[in-house]
C-alpha positions in Angstrom: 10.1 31.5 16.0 8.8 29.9 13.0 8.3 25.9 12.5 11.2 25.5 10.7 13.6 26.9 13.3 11.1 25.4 16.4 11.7 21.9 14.9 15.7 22.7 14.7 15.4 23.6 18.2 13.8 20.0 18.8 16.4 18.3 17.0 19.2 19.7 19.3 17.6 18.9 22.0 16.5 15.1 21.5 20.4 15.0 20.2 22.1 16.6 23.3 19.8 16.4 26.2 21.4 13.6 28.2 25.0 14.7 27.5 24.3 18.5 28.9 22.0 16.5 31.9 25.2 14.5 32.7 27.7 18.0 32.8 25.4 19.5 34.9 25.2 16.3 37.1 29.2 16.4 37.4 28.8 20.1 38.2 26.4 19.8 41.1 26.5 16.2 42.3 22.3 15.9 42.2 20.7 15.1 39.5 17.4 17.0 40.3 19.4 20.4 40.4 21.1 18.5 37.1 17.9 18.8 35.7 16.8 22.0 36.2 20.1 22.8 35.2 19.8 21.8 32.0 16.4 22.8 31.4 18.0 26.2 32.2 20.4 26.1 29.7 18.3 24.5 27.3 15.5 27.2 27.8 18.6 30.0 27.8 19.0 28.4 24.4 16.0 28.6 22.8 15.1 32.0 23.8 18.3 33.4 21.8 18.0 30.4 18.6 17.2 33.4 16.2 20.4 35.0 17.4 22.9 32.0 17.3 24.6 32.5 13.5 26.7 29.9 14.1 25.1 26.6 14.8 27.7 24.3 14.9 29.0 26.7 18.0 25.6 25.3 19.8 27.8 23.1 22.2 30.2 26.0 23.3 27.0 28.0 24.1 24.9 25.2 26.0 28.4 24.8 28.0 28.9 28.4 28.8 25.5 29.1 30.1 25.0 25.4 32.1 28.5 26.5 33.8 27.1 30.3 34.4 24.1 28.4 36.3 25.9 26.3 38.1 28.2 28.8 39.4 24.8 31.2 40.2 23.0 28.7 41.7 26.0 28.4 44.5 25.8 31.6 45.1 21.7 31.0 46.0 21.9 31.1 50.1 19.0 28.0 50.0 21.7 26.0 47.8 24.4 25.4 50.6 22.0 22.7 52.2 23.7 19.1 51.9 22.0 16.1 51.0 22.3 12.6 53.7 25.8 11.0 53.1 24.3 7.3 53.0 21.7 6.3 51.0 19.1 4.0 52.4 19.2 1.3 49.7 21.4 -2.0 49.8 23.9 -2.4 47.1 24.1 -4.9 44.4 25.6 -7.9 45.2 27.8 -7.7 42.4 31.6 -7.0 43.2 32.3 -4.7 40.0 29.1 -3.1 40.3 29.9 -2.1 43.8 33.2 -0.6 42.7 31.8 1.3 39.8 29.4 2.6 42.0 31.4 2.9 45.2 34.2 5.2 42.8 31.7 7.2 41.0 30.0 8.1 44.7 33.3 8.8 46.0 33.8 10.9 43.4 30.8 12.8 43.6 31.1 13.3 47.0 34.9 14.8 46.4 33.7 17.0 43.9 31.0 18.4 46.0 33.9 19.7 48.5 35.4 21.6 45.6 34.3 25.1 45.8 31.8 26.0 42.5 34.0 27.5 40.5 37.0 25.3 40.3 34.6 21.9 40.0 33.2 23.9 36.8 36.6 24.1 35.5 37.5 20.5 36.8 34.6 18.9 34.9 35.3 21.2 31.7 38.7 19.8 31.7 38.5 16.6 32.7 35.2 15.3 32.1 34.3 16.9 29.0 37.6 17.3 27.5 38.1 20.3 26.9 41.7 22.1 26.7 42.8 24.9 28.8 41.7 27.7 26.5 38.4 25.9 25.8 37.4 26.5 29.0 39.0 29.7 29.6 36.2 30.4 26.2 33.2 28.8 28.6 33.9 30.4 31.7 35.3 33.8 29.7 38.1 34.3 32.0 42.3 34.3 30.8 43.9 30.9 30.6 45.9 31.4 33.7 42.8 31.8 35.8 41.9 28.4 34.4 45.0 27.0 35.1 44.9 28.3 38.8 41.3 27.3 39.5 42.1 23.7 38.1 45.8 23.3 40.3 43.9 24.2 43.6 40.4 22.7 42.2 42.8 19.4 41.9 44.2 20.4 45.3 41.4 20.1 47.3 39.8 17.2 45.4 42.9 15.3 46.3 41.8 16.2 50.0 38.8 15.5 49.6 39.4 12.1 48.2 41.7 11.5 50.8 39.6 12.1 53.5 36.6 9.8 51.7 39.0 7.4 51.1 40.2 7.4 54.7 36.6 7.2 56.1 36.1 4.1 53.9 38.9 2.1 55.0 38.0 2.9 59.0 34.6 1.5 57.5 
């Protein structure tokens, strides 16, 4: 790559780093694996910057490889190991704060009981806004395969929440 196209490269980067970070941290539910997530995708990228023609397609191609890594790196035996439910510092004595937080963990914690492949669609759709055959384009699958994953993605979420929801309220 010359200096011209290494310093594009840079530019996309600086620009999109935290938004493809946060995807891949709705994906997974860790930030660490969110990380090296995105350095995955990112590194995916810039191996195959002299191919891209289109670069305003750049955002469809970060998307589509993040969610093929995601979906891989379920399949990874060593990645079925769950992280401690409670975390050992206090929260904030702030009322707001703690419902922001308390949601957005509850959340998490829902989305991590959706199986890998219906979370990717559920955080295509929902969190990055993408329409149905947007995300059929990411995860290169028919639209009714995106519809499917997302109904029983939305099922068991609405489980999952239930169940988090209920273990709060015996809290």
């Amino acid at each position: 790559m010359d200096q011209r196209e290494e310093q594009e490269f840079a530019e996309y980067f600086v620009a999109r780093r935290e938004a493809v970070r946060r995807m891949a941290y709705m994906m997974c539910g860790d930030w660490h694996r969110a990380d090296d997530l995105a350095q995955t995708a990112f590194i995916n990228l810039h191996r195959h910057w002299r191919k891209v023609r289109d670069k305003g397609a750049l955002d469809a191609y970060v998307r589509r490889t993040l969610t093929r890594a995601v979906i891989d790196e379920s399949r990874r035996p060593w990645r079925r190991e769950r992280a401690a439910e409670t975390l050992p510092d206090s929260p904030v004595d702030d009322p707001d704060v703690d419902d922001s937080v308390s949601t957005r963990q509850t959340l998490i914690a829902g989305l991590r009981k959706v199986p890998p492949k219906q979370r990717a669609v559920l955080v295509l759709r929902f969190l990055e806004g993408l329409d149905v055959s947007g995300v059929a384009a990411v995860m290169r699958c028919s639209e009714g395969t995106v519809k499917s994953q997302c109904a029983r993605g939305l099922a068991t979420l609405r489980e999952a929440l239930g169940d988090e929801l209920g273990d709060l309220r015996s809290a």
